[in-house]
mmCIF file of C-alpha atoms in Angstrom:
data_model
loop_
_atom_site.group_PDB
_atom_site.id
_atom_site.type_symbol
_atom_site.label_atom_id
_atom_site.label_comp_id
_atom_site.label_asym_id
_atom_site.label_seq_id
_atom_site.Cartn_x
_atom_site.Cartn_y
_atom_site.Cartn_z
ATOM 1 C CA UNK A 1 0.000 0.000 0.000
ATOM 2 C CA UNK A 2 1.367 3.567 -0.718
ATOM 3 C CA UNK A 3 1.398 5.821 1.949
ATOM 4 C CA UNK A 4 -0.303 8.979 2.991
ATOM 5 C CA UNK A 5 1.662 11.653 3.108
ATOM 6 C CA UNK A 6 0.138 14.740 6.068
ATOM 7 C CA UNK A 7 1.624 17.905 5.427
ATOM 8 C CA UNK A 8 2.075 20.492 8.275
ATOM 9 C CA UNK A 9 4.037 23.664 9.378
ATOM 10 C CA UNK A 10 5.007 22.808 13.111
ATOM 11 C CA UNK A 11 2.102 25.251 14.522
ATOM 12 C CA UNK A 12 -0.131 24.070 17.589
ATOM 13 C CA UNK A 13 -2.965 22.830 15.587
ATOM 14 C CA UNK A 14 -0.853 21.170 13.002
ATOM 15 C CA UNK A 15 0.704 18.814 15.649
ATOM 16 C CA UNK A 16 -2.107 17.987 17.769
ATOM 17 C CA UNK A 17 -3.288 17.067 14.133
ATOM 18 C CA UNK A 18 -0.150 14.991 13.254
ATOM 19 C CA UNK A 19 -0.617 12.952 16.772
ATOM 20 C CA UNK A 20 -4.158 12.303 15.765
ATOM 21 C CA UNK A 21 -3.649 10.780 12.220
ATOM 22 C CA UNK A 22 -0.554 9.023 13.192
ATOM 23 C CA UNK A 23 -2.720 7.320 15.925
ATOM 24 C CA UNK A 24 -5.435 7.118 13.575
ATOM 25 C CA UNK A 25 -3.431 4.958 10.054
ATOM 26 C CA UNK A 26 -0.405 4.175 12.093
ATOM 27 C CA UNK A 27 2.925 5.759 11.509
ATOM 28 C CA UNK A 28 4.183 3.083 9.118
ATOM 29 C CA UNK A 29 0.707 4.205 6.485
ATOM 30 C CA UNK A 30 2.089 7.859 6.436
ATOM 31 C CA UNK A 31 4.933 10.307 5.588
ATOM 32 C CA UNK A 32 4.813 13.485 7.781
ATOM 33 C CA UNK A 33 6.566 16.428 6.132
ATOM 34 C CA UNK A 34 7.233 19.521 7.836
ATOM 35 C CA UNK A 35 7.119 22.379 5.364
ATOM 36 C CA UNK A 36 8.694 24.661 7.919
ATOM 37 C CA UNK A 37 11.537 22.397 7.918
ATOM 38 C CA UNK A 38 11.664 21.493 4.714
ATOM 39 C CA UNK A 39 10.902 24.217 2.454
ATOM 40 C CA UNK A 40 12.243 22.182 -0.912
ATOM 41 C CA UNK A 41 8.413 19.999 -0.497
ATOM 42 C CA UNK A 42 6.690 23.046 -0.841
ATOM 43 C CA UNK A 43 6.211 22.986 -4.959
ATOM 44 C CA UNK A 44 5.577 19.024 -4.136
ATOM 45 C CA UNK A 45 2.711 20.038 -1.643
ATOM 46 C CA UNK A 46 1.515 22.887 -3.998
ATOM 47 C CA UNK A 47 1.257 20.446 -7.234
ATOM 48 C CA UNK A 48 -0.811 17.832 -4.793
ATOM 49 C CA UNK A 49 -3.103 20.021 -4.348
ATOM 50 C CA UNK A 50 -2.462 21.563 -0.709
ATOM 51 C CA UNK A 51 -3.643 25.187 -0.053
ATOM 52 C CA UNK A 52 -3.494 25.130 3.726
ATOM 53 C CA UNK A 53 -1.991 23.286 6.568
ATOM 54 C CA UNK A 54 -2.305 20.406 8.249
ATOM 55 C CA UNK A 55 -3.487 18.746 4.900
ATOM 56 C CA UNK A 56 -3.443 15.165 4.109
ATOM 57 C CA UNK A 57 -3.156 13.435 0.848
ATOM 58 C CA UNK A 58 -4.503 10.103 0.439
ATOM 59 C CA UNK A 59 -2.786 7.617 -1.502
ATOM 60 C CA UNK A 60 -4.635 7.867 -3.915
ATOM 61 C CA UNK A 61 -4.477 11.817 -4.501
ATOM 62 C CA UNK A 62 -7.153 13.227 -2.540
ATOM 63 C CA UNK A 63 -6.588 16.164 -0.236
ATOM 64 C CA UNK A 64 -7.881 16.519 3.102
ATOM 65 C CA UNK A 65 -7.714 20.081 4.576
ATOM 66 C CA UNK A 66 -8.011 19.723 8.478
ATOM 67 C CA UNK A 67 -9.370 22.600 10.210
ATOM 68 C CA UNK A 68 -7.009 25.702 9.085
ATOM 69 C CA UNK A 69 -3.371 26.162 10.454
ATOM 70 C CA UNK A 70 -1.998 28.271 7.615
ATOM 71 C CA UNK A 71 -2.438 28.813 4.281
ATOM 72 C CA UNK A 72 0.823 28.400 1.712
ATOM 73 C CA UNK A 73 1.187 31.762 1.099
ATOM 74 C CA UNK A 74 1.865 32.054 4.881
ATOM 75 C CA UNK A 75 3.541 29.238 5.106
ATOM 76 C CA UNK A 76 6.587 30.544 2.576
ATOM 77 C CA UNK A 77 6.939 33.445 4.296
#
């Protein structure tokens, strides 16, 4: 199975939300990627479809927005 792959920017909401789908599909079902970390996944997270954090993208391409962290635009700054 291909894994999930929850996108976040390190705020409070986005890791009470990583803890929660990480408890939810198991850590071994999905990739967690820290845009404020890693700024190169940012065109990655952009061309999947993500305009707001914590997002998650299924395996097979769909995009869940949960609740509203930050959008992109504030996430590059």
């Amino acid at each position: 199975m291909k894994k999930s792959i929850f996108y976040h920017a390190g705020c409070p909401v986005c890791v009470s939300a990583e803890h929660d789908i990480v408890n939810l599909i198991g850590a071994e079902n999905v990739e967690i990627i820290h845009l404020g970390n890693d700024r190169s996944k940012m065109t990655e997270a952009e061309k999947a479809g993500i305009q707001s954090v914590p997002a998650l993208v299924t395996p097979n391409g769909n995009v869940l927005h949960i609740n509203f962290g930050a959008s992109m635009e504030d996430v590059k700054k």
